[in-house]
Tab-separated table of C-alpha atoms and ligand atoms in Angstrom:
chain	number	residue	atom	x	y	z
A	1	LEU	CA	17.965	-71.831	61.461
A	2	LYS	CA	16.223	-73.602	58.888
A	3	ILE	CA	16.090	-72.914	55.251
A	4	SER	CA	14.237	-74.969	53.347
A	5	ILE	CA	14.080	-74.056	49.369
A	6	HIS	CA	11.889	-75.676	47.063
A	7	LYS	CA	12.102	-75.486	44.078
A	8	MET	CA	9.331	-74.784	41.915
A	9	ASP	CA	9.624	-76.079	38.791
A	10	ILE	CA	7.642	-74.557	36.268
A	11	PRO	CA	8.395	-72.654	32.681
A	12	VAL	CA	6.706	-69.553	33.276
A	13	PRO	CA	7.095	-66.208	35.323
A	14	TYR	CA	5.850	-66.561	38.956
A	15	GLY	CA	4.948	-63.795	41.255
A	16	PRO	CA	3.044	-61.486	43.036
A	17	ALA	CA	3.036	-59.250	39.908
A	18	PHE	CA	1.121	-61.906	37.923
A	19	GLU	CA	-1.912	-62.454	40.745
A	20	GLY	CA	-5.354	-61.468	38.958
A	21	GLU	CA	-4.450	-60.878	35.595
A	22	ARG	CA	-6.779	-61.773	33.316
A	23	ILE	CA	-6.610	-64.078	30.678
A	24	ARG	CA	-9.781	-63.829	28.309
A	25	LYS	CA	-10.905	-65.873	26.334
A	26	GLU	CA	-9.728	-66.146	22.687
A	27	ASP	CA	-5.894	-66.082	24.707
A	28	MET	CA	-7.035	-68.978	26.578
A	29	GLN	CA	-5.959	-72.557	26.169
A	30	ILE	CA	-8.183	-74.030	28.121
A	31	GLU	CA	-10.905	-73.123	30.979
A	32	ILE	CA	-11.528	-75.586	33.482
A	33	GLY	CA	-14.927	-75.810	35.312
A	34	GLY	CA	-17.656	-73.102	35.145
A	35	PRO	CA	-20.851	-73.714	35.362
A	36	GLY	CA	-22.169	-77.379	34.317
A	37	VAL	CA	-18.514	-79.071	34.122
A	38	PRO	CA	-17.545	-81.043	37.019
A	39	ALA	CA	-14.290	-80.253	38.421
A	40	PHE	CA	-12.817	-79.288	41.787
A	41	GLU	CA	-9.623	-78.527	44.166
A	42	TYR	CA	-9.683	-80.729	47.356
A	43	VAL	CA	-7.277	-80.923	50.348
A	44	CYS	CA	-7.157	-83.517	52.380
A	45	THR	CA	-5.194	-84.943	55.423
A	46	LYS	CA	-3.960	-88.211	55.718
A	47	GLU	CA	-1.079	-90.534	57.201
A	48	ILE	CA	2.793	-90.091	57.153
A	49	ASP	CA	2.850	-92.920	55.436
A	50	GLU	CA	0.412	-92.711	52.854
A	51	VAL	CA	2.094	-89.818	51.106
A	52	GLU	CA	5.183	-89.755	49.007
A	53	ASP	CA	6.477	-86.077	49.136
A	54	GLY	CA	6.727	-84.904	45.772
A	55	LYS	CA	4.887	-87.053	44.253
A	56	ILE	CA	2.524	-85.598	40.534
A	57	GLN	CA	0.029	-87.611	38.652
A	58	VAL	CA	-2.155	-86.385	35.650
A	59	ILE	CA	-4.590	-89.433	35.342
A	60	GLY	CA	-5.709	-88.541	31.885
A	61	PRO	CA	-4.602	-86.854	29.147
A	62	ASP	CA	-2.650	-83.428	30.001
A	63	LEU	CA	-2.928	-80.520	27.615
A	64	ASP	CA	-1.015	-81.613	24.452
A	65	ASP	CA	-4.413	-84.024	24.123
A	66	ILE	CA	-6.652	-81.654	25.690
A	67	LYS	CA	-9.350	-79.915	23.581
A	68	PRO	CA	-9.127	-76.652	23.625
A	69	GLY	CA	-11.664	-74.107	24.804
A	70	PRO	CA	-14.153	-74.091	27.441
A	71	GLY	CA	-15.665	-76.934	29.583
A	72	VAL	CA	-12.726	-79.313	31.217
A	73	SER	CA	-13.170	-80.834	33.752
A	74	LEU	CA	-10.274	-81.704	36.133
A	75	GLY	CA	-10.027	-82.857	39.642
A	76	ILE	CA	-7.134	-81.286	42.153
A	77	MET	CA	-6.819	-83.609	44.288
A	78	VAL	CA	-3.962	-82.638	46.898
A	79	GLU	CA	-3.031	-85.268	49.752
A	80	VAL	CA	-0.816	-83.144	52.769
A	81	ALA	CA	0.572	-85.246	55.743
A	82	GLY	CA	2.319	-83.512	58.993
A	83	ARG	CA	2.701	-84.532	62.564
A	84	LYS	CA	0.726	-80.989	63.018
A	85	MET	CA	-1.737	-81.398	60.701
A	86	GLN	CA	-4.775	-81.304	61.463
A	87	PRO	CA	-8.363	-81.573	59.621
A	88	ASP	CA	-9.670	-78.458	60.779
A	89	PHE	CA	-6.905	-76.733	58.595
A	90	GLU	CA	-7.845	-78.130	55.092
A	91	PRO	CA	-9.965	-75.647	54.161
A	92	ILE	CA	-6.864	-73.048	54.452
A	93	PHE	CA	-5.019	-73.956	52.520
A	94	GLU	CA	-7.354	-74.888	49.736
A	95	ARG	CA	-8.549	-71.321	50.298
A	96	GLN	CA	-4.389	-70.509	50.072
A	97	MET	CA	-4.608	-71.946	46.165
A	98	HIS	CA	-6.071	-69.082	45.149
A	99	ARG	CA	-3.151	-67.021	45.212
A	100	PHE	CA	-0.391	-70.080	45.166
A	101	LEU	CA	-1.688	-70.735	41.332
A	102	GLY	CA	-2.791	-67.253	40.362
A	103	GLU	CA	0.714	-65.867	40.371
A	104	ALA	CA	2.115	-68.232	37.800
A	105	GLN	CA	1.943	-65.424	34.653
A	106	GLY	CA	-0.643	-67.643	32.441
A	107	LEU	CA	-2.719	-69.270	34.654
A	108	PHE	CA	-6.451	-67.254	36.030
A	109	HIS	CA	-7.465	-68.944	39.633
A	110	MET	CA	-10.995	-68.587	39.959
A	111	GLY	CA	-13.767	-70.390	42.835
A	112	GLN	CA	-12.558	-72.846	45.072
A	113	ARG	CA	-14.210	-76.284	46.367
A	114	ASP	CA	-16.184	-77.489	43.661
A	115	ILE	CA	-16.548	-74.100	41.831
A	116	ILE	CA	-13.670	-73.710	39.997
A	117	ARG	CA	-13.535	-71.986	36.881
A	118	HIS	CA	-9.712	-72.005	36.216
A	119	ARG	CA	-7.801	-70.610	32.473
A	120	ILE	CA	-4.958	-71.341	31.063
A	121	SER	CA	-2.951	-69.456	28.792
A	122	LYS	CA	-2.207	-69.987	24.520
A	123	GLU	CA	1.347	-68.591	25.155
A	124	ALA	CA	2.386	-70.279	28.651
A	125	PHE	CA	1.111	-73.604	26.725
A	126	LYS	CA	3.237	-72.468	23.899
A	127	ALA	CA	6.332	-71.903	27.007
A	128	GLY	CA	5.758	-75.579	27.615
A	129	PHE	CA	3.288	-75.101	30.748
A	130	ARG	CA	0.907	-78.715	31.549
A	131	ILE	CA	-1.122	-79.682	33.695
A	132	LYS	CA	1.203	-80.946	36.195
A	133	HIS	CA	2.581	-77.937	36.402
A	134	ILE	CA	-0.211	-76.741	38.906
A	135	GLY	CA	1.447	-79.830	40.766
A	136	SER	CA	4.749	-78.223	41.210
A	137	ILE	CA	3.487	-74.882	42.379
A	138	ILE	CA	1.561	-76.423	45.073
A	139	HIS	CA	3.799	-78.617	46.189
A	140	SER	CA	6.772	-75.778	46.387
A	141	GLN	CA	4.161	-73.574	48.131
A	142	PHE	CA	2.393	-75.492	50.760
A	143	HIS	CA	5.998	-76.593	51.975
A	144	SER	CA	7.091	-72.558	51.776
A	145	ASN	CA	3.844	-71.107	53.665
A	146	PHE	CA	3.199	-74.443	55.716
A	147	GLY	CA	6.179	-75.655	56.676
A	148	ALA	CA	5.744	-75.608	59.948
A	149	ILE	CA	2.729	-78.032	59.610
A	150	VAL	CA	3.254	-79.790	56.904
A	151	ASP	CA	6.032	-82.209	56.253
A	152	LYS	CA	4.636	-84.006	52.869
A	153	VAL	CA	2.511	-83.190	49.758
A	154	GLN	CA	1.235	-84.849	46.582
A	155	VAL	CA	-1.003	-84.023	44.381
A	156	THR	CA	-3.406	-85.892	41.773
A	157	PHE	CA	-5.096	-84.656	39.008
A	158	TYR	CA	-7.726	-86.232	37.570
A	159	THR	CA	-8.526	-85.030	33.470
A	160	LYS	CA	-10.941	-87.555	32.827
A	161	ARG	CA	-14.699	-86.412	33.192
A	162	GLU	CA	-16.217	-89.691	34.486
A	163	ASP	CA	-13.622	-89.727	37.278
A	164	VAL	CA	-13.660	-86.499	38.124
A	165	GLU	CA	-17.676	-87.182	38.485
A	166	ARG	CA	-17.048	-90.434	40.613
A	167	ILE	CA	-14.339	-88.633	42.865
A	168	LEU	CA	-16.461	-84.983	43.315
A	169	LYS	CA	-19.229	-87.288	44.987
A	170	ASP	CA	-16.817	-88.583	48.223
A	171	VAL	CA	-15.655	-84.680	47.948
A	172	ARG	CA	-18.758	-83.055	48.113
A	173	ALA	CA	-19.554	-85.291	50.973
A	174	ALA	CA	-16.455	-84.310	53.018
A	175	TYR	CA	-17.046	-80.254	52.228
A	176	ALA	CA	-20.533	-81.418	54.020
A	177	GLU	CA	-18.799	-83.377	56.646
A	178	ARG	CA	-16.809	-79.919	57.210
A	179	ASP	CA	-19.947	-77.392	57.019
A	180	ALA	CA	-22.171	-79.693	59.417
A	181	ARG	CA	-19.335	-78.924	62.250
A	182	LEU	CA	-20.475	-76.049	62.180
A	183	LYS	CA	-24.049	-76.509	62.271
A	184	GLY	CA	-25.722	-75.815	65.736
A	185	MET	CA	-23.170	-73.396	66.579
A	186	THR	CA	-24.176	-69.781	67.575
A	187	ASP	CA	-22.507	-66.079	67.970
A	188	ASP	CA	-23.925	-66.865	71.140
A	189	SER	CA	-22.641	-69.623	71.833
A	190	VAL	CA	-18.818	-68.268	71.563
A	191	ASN	CA	-16.987	-65.046	72.741
A	192	LEU	CA	-14.240	-64.401	70.152
A	193	PHE	CA	-15.018	-64.330	66.614
A	194	TYR	CA	-12.369	-63.949	64.266
A	195	SER	CA	-11.405	-61.990	61.408
A	196	CYS	CA	-10.774	-62.316	57.832
A	197	THR	CA	-8.713	-59.680	55.914
A	198	LEU	CA	-7.395	-61.436	53.165
A	199	CYS	CA	-8.592	-59.310	50.491
A	200	GLN	CA	-6.799	-56.376	51.572
A	201	SER	CA	-4.931	-56.514	49.143
A	202	PHE	CA	-7.314	-55.270	46.568
A	203	ALA	CA	-9.793	-53.745	49.069
A	204	PRO	CA	-8.053	-52.252	51.798
A	205	THR	CA	-10.797	-51.195	53.877
A	206	HIS	CA	-12.436	-54.312	53.729
A	207	ILE	CA	-12.826	-56.513	56.759
A	208	CYS	CA	-14.533	-60.285	57.024
A	209	VAL	CA	-16.126	-60.018	61.096
A	210	VAL	CA	-16.886	-64.412	60.645
A	211	THR	CA	-19.173	-66.022	63.385
A	212	PRO	CA	-20.991	-68.996	63.361
A	213	GLU	CA	-23.548	-67.360	61.879
A	214	ARG	CA	-22.109	-65.680	59.435
A	215	SER	CA	-19.104	-67.036	56.739
A	216	GLY	CA	-16.312	-64.675	55.186
A	217	LEU	CA	-18.756	-63.309	51.813
A	218	CYS	CA	-16.963	-65.481	49.913
A	219	GLY	CA	-18.458	-68.443	51.125
A	220	SER	CA	-14.774	-70.037	51.859
A	221	VAL	CA	-14.498	-68.821	55.575
A	222	SER	CA	-16.089	-70.132	58.245
A	223	TRP	CA	-15.402	-69.521	61.840
A	224	LEU	CA	-14.095	-72.744	62.483
A	225	ASP	CA	-11.402	-71.847	59.340
A	226	GLY	CA	-10.409	-68.813	61.057
A	227	LYS	CA	-10.210	-70.137	64.560
A	228	ALA	CA	-7.247	-73.026	62.327
A	229	GLY	CA	-6.142	-70.091	60.533
A	230	TYR	CA	-5.189	-68.116	63.708
A	231	GLU	CA	-3.744	-71.086	65.295
A	232	ILE	CA	-1.990	-71.958	61.705
A	233	ASN	CA	-0.278	-68.598	61.377
A	234	PRO	CA	-1.131	-66.605	64.802
A	235	THR	CA	0.214	-62.807	63.158
A	236	GLY	CA	-1.867	-64.004	59.540
A	237	PRO	CA	-4.963	-62.607	58.549
A	238	ASN	CA	-7.864	-64.405	60.865
A	239	GLN	CA	-7.127	-62.963	64.188
A	240	PRO	CA	-9.590	-63.527	67.316
A	241	ILE	CA	-12.142	-60.411	67.928
A	242	GLU	CA	-13.123	-60.040	71.254
A	243	ARG	CA	-16.486	-58.804	70.977
A	244	GLY	CA	-16.283	-56.613	74.405
A	245	LYS	CA	-19.734	-54.488	75.855
A	246	VAL	CA	-22.638	-54.907	73.560
A	247	VAL	CA	-23.759	-51.164	71.438
A	248	ASN	CA	-26.753	-52.519	70.025
A	249	ASP	CA	-27.555	-56.973	70.360
A	250	THR	CA	-29.973	-56.228	67.368
A	251	LEU	CA	-28.043	-54.922	65.089
A	252	GLY	CA	-25.524	-56.928	65.882
A	253	GLN	CA	-22.589	-54.008	67.473
A	254	TRP	CA	-20.724	-54.563	70.033
A	255	GLU	CA	-17.661	-52.478	71.308
A	256	GLY	CA	-14.518	-54.641	70.418
A	257	THR	CA	-16.294	-55.596	66.711
A	258	ASN	CA	-16.626	-51.711	66.152
A	259	SER	CA	-12.677	-50.894	68.066
A	260	PHE	CA	-11.369	-53.660	65.985
A	261	ILE	CA	-13.013	-53.000	62.124
A	262	PHE	CA	-11.604	-48.975	62.984
A	263	ASN	CA	-8.125	-49.657	63.510
A	264	GLY	CA	-7.988	-52.455	60.538
A	265	SER	CA	-9.686	-50.498	57.737
A	266	ASN	CA	-7.110	-47.754	58.935
A	267	ARG	CA	-9.904	-45.213	60.478
A	268	SER	CA	-12.198	-45.762	57.731
A	269	LEU	CA	-15.364	-46.933	59.045
A	270	GLU	CA	-16.022	-46.278	62.648
A	271	LYS	CA	-19.244	-49.300	62.965
A	272	VAL	CA	-20.723	-52.360	61.445
A	273	SER	CA	-23.408	-54.547	62.331
A	274	LEU	CA	-23.203	-58.044	61.424
A	275	TYR	CA	-26.945	-58.493	61.285
A	276	SER	CA	-28.675	-55.614	59.158
A	277	ILE	CA	-27.954	-54.148	55.667
A	278	MET	CA	-29.538	-50.711	56.325
A	279	THR	CA	-27.796	-49.699	59.668
A	280	ASP	CA	-24.036	-49.675	58.778
A	281	PRO	CA	-23.950	-52.635	56.813
A	282	MET	CA	-20.212	-54.929	57.205
A	283	THR	CA	-18.172	-53.482	53.368
A	284	SER	CA	-17.893	-55.590	50.561
A	285	CYS	CA	-14.267	-56.924	48.427
A	286	GLY	CA	-15.058	-57.834	46.001
A	287	CYS	CA	-15.486	-61.959	46.168
A	288	PHE	CA	-19.150	-62.576	47.422
A	289	GLU	CA	-20.987	-64.681	46.111
A	290	CYS	CA	-24.349	-63.127	46.283
A	291	ILE	CA	-25.367	-59.508	46.808
A	292	SER	CA	-28.164	-58.398	48.257
A	293	ALA	CA	-30.134	-55.354	47.299
A	294	MET	CA	-33.423	-53.241	48.537
A	295	LEU	CA	-35.782	-53.073	46.274
A	296	PRO	CA	-37.771	-50.229	47.581
A	297	MET	CA	-41.395	-51.044	46.223
A	298	THR	CA	-41.859	-54.015	47.489
A	299	ASN	CA	-39.768	-53.631	51.375
A	300	GLY	CA	-38.274	-56.205	50.632
A	301	ILE	CA	-34.718	-57.057	49.474
A	302	MET	CA	-33.404	-59.565	46.479
A	303	VAL	CA	-30.398	-61.292	45.849
A	304	VAL	CA	-28.684	-62.548	43.158
A	305	ASP	CA	-25.847	-64.597	42.830
A	306	ARG	CA	-22.777	-64.598	40.915
A	307	ASP	CA	-23.879	-67.178	38.596
A	308	PHE	CA	-26.814	-65.210	37.403
A	309	THR	CA	-25.737	-63.349	34.603
A	310	GLU	CA	-29.050	-61.692	33.233
A	311	MET	CA	-30.808	-58.178	34.230
A	312	THR	CA	-32.185	-58.373	38.288
A	313	PRO	CA	-35.474	-56.489	39.499
A	314	CYS	CA	-33.114	-53.846	40.674
A	315	GLY	CA	-31.677	-52.624	36.675
A	316	MET	CA	-28.093	-54.473	36.941
A	317	LYS	CA	-26.782	-57.336	36.253
A	318	PHE	CA	-24.433	-59.159	39.259
A	319	SER	CA	-21.784	-57.463	37.298
A	320	THR	CA	-23.143	-54.023	37.659
A	321	LEU	CA	-24.720	-54.403	41.206
A	322	ALA	CA	-20.954	-55.519	42.165
A	323	GLY	CA	-18.725	-53.188	41.120
A	324	THR	CA	-21.563	-50.339	42.905
A	325	VAL	CA	-21.131	-53.274	46.306
A	326	GLY	CA	-17.099	-53.997	45.914
A	327	GLY	CA	-14.317	-52.242	47.175
A	328	GLY	CA	-14.669	-52.002	50.990
A	329	LEU	CA	-17.691	-49.653	50.852
A	330	GLN	CA	-20.440	-49.777	53.122
A	331	THR	CA	-22.802	-49.166	51.317
A	332	PRO	CA	-27.120	-48.939	53.040
A	333	GLY	CA	-29.424	-51.181	51.495
A	334	PHE	CA	-26.756	-53.015	49.467
A	335	MET	CA	-24.126	-56.417	50.171
A	336	GLY	CA	-22.180	-59.060	49.521
A	337	HIS	CA	-22.223	-62.324	51.582
A	338	SER	CA	-22.032	-65.555	51.872
A	339	LYS	CA	-24.451	-68.398	50.454
A	340	PHE	CA	-24.340	-70.094	53.729
A	341	TYR	CA	-25.719	-66.364	55.666
A	342	LEU	CA	-28.710	-66.512	53.699
A	343	GLY	CA	-29.632	-69.300	55.435
A	344	SER	CA	-28.330	-68.163	58.301
A	345	ARG	CA	-31.016	-67.259	62.014
A	346	LYS	CA	-28.995	-64.231	61.698
A	347	PHE	CA	-29.509	-62.883	57.862
A	348	ILE	CA	-29.991	-59.836	58.067
A	349	SER	CA	-32.802	-60.537	61.592
A	350	ALA	CA	-32.315	-56.185	62.338
A	351	ASP	CA	-34.235	-55.586	59.306
A	352	GLY	CA	-36.796	-58.498	59.624
A	353	GLY	CA	-34.668	-61.705	58.309
A	354	LEU	CA	-34.771	-64.621	55.672
A	355	GLY	CA	-38.207	-63.284	55.043
A	356	ARG	CA	-37.095	-59.857	53.642
A	357	VAL	CA	-36.194	-61.660	50.373
A	358	VAL	CA	-38.718	-61.003	47.689
A	359	TRP	CA	-36.651	-62.516	44.642
A	360	MET	CA	-33.670	-64.833	43.441
A	361	PRO	CA	-32.754	-66.275	41.065
A	362	LYS	CA	-34.236	-69.794	40.329
A	363	ALA	CA	-31.015	-72.369	40.246
A	364	LEU	CA	-30.086	-70.479	43.417
A	365	LYS	CA	-33.144	-71.260	45.780
A	366	GLU	CA	-33.225	-75.305	43.986
A	367	GLU	CA	-29.243	-75.212	45.342
A	368	LEU	CA	-30.575	-73.436	48.777
A	369	ALA	CA	-33.951	-75.120	48.698
A	370	GLU	CA	-33.353	-77.408	52.353
A	371	THR	CA	-31.310	-74.687	54.221
A	372	LEU	CA	-33.785	-72.174	53.191
A	373	THR	CA	-36.696	-73.991	54.634
A	374	LYS	CA	-35.687	-75.151	57.085
A	375	THR	CA	-34.096	-71.618	58.839
A	376	ALA	CA	-37.834	-70.415	57.343
A	377	ALA	CA	-39.709	-72.857	59.081
A	378	GLU	CA	-37.768	-71.796	62.181
A	379	LEU	CA	-38.949	-68.436	61.791
A	380	GLY	CA	-42.470	-68.944	61.421
A	381	LEU	CA	-42.166	-68.575	57.475
A	382	GLU	CA	-44.674	-70.616	56.256
A	383	ASP	CA	-44.270	-71.985	52.244
A	384	PHE	CA	-42.072	-69.587	51.992
A	385	LEU	CA	-39.948	-70.494	49.137
A	386	ASN	CA	-42.382	-70.569	46.794
A	387	LYS	CA	-43.482	-66.700	47.870
A	388	ILE	CA	-40.035	-66.035	46.629
A	389	ALA	CA	-39.791	-64.630	42.597
A	390	ASP	CA	-37.346	-65.540	40.616
A	391	GLU	CA	-36.985	-64.498	37.336
A	392	THR	CA	-39.804	-66.736	35.547
A	393	VAL	CA	-42.464	-65.175	36.784
A	394	ALA	CA	-41.261	-61.398	37.663
A	395	GLN	CA	-38.045	-59.846	36.226
A	396	THR	CA	-38.772	-56.055	37.417
A	397	GLU	CA	-39.939	-54.348	40.298
A	398	ASP	CA	-43.527	-54.203	39.763
A	399	GLU	CA	-43.600	-57.912	38.906
A	400	VAL	CA	-41.864	-58.956	42.177
A	401	ALA	CA	-44.449	-56.687	43.674
A	402	ALA	CA	-47.583	-57.764	42.029
A	403	TYR	CA	-46.476	-61.744	42.358
A	404	MET	CA	-45.896	-60.570	46.310
A	405	GLN	CA	-49.331	-59.543	46.039
A	406	LYS	CA	-50.346	-62.589	44.774
A	407	VAL	CA	-48.901	-65.170	47.030
A	408	ASN	CA	-49.335	-62.698	50.210
A	409	HIS	CA	-45.870	-62.328	50.445
A	410	PRO	CA	-44.770	-61.846	54.372
A	411	ALA	CA	-43.366	-58.431	54.292
A	412	LEU	CA	-46.087	-56.943	53.089
A	413	ALA	CA	-46.698	-56.357	56.261
A	414	MET	CA	-43.184	-56.222	57.994
A	415	ALA	CA	-42.595	-52.715	59.332
A	416	PRO	CA	-41.124	-50.410	56.011
A	417	MET	CA	-37.337	-50.404	55.729
A	418	PHE	CA	-36.438	-47.378	55.810
B	501	SF4	FE1	-11.224	-63.526	53.430
B	501	SF4	FE2	-13.940	-62.096	53.339
B	501	SF4	FE3	-11.823	-62.466	51.348
B	501	SF4	FE4	-12.814	-64.404	52.141
B	501	SF4	S1	-14.027	-62.671	51.680
B	501	SF4	S2	-10.602	-63.837	51.820
B	501	SF4	S3	-13.535	-63.937	54.421
B	501	SF4	S4	-11.624	-61.481	53.496
B	502	ZN	ZN1	-12.982	-60.832	48.491
């Protein structure tokens, strides 16, 4: 038996008790990332001789020389090497960093990839915590959790905005390359789906069923990630789900998925539709990228993402909606989901699909313009993006309905939603 203990050299307490610990604005030394601030977390695979195990570098100023407050740029580049390492595992490691970093007292971790938003508390700073200590955590946790796969880990931090901006170009290209591998795969082309139960720590009945055309609702677990997660850890949160016999093709219900959810939800849920928001929708934990909500007067749905903090046409802000939808409940008419799923041909296909979308924030529409335009065209929806209202033309359900009349929105001609 080989036991390797990688001592973590950090000046603050560490453990599961601190996961999810909030750091209020007045208590934070700095906030990393956030809207408009370039920042990223990226794990990449290297050759064994390209990585020096335990090397931690901070390129640019560390906390002593960073102005306290929000808006801090940071690039976290984690380079790993190992005989069993595969590029397919990179996103899994990235996702786990949420837990690894969140377990340090005084370090709050949110988001992933290039949408991170972390805080370091004043208290931690006073205790001697510096950026380089994030590297110690990553190094030791990667060894203790992925020891079977990873032999060497080195971490480089970029703290100058211009460096982060420059490197982010390559990092985004790498994210895009990962995502592209999934394109072209359909749910019908695979025999197995994968579960993700990572969020059961705070939403005990929640299970994401991850398929090629529907990623986990946090947006960071694709079908390929589920598959890789299972290979890394066969008893972990990603398990294969055999679809089995069809219960309802349109809704996206199979005997295999239903029974998996029944057993995995502590027998609290019997049925889940993968393609419907109205009939047995998938549950939501809390880390969804977007929420869809029915707008009864419009015969359609609105979609809002986390970055949009204003009031929405359903009369609730994202934060209030999140409280209604989250926690592992099944709430017909409401659903948390990833941005990826919104652009999927299977997006609420049982309820009429993308054509049901009547409102979304302008920024989200712009961000997803390419994929939404493509999917809309495939579904035969003409000039569809311009028919979706946003906050610049409609802020209430009435105004959305009026806008729909003006542009002749396709949802007007669809069957009633309920
Ligand atoms: Fe897994 Fe879903 Fe949680 Fe993402 S939201 S970590 S896919 S359970
Ligand atoms: Zn979650």
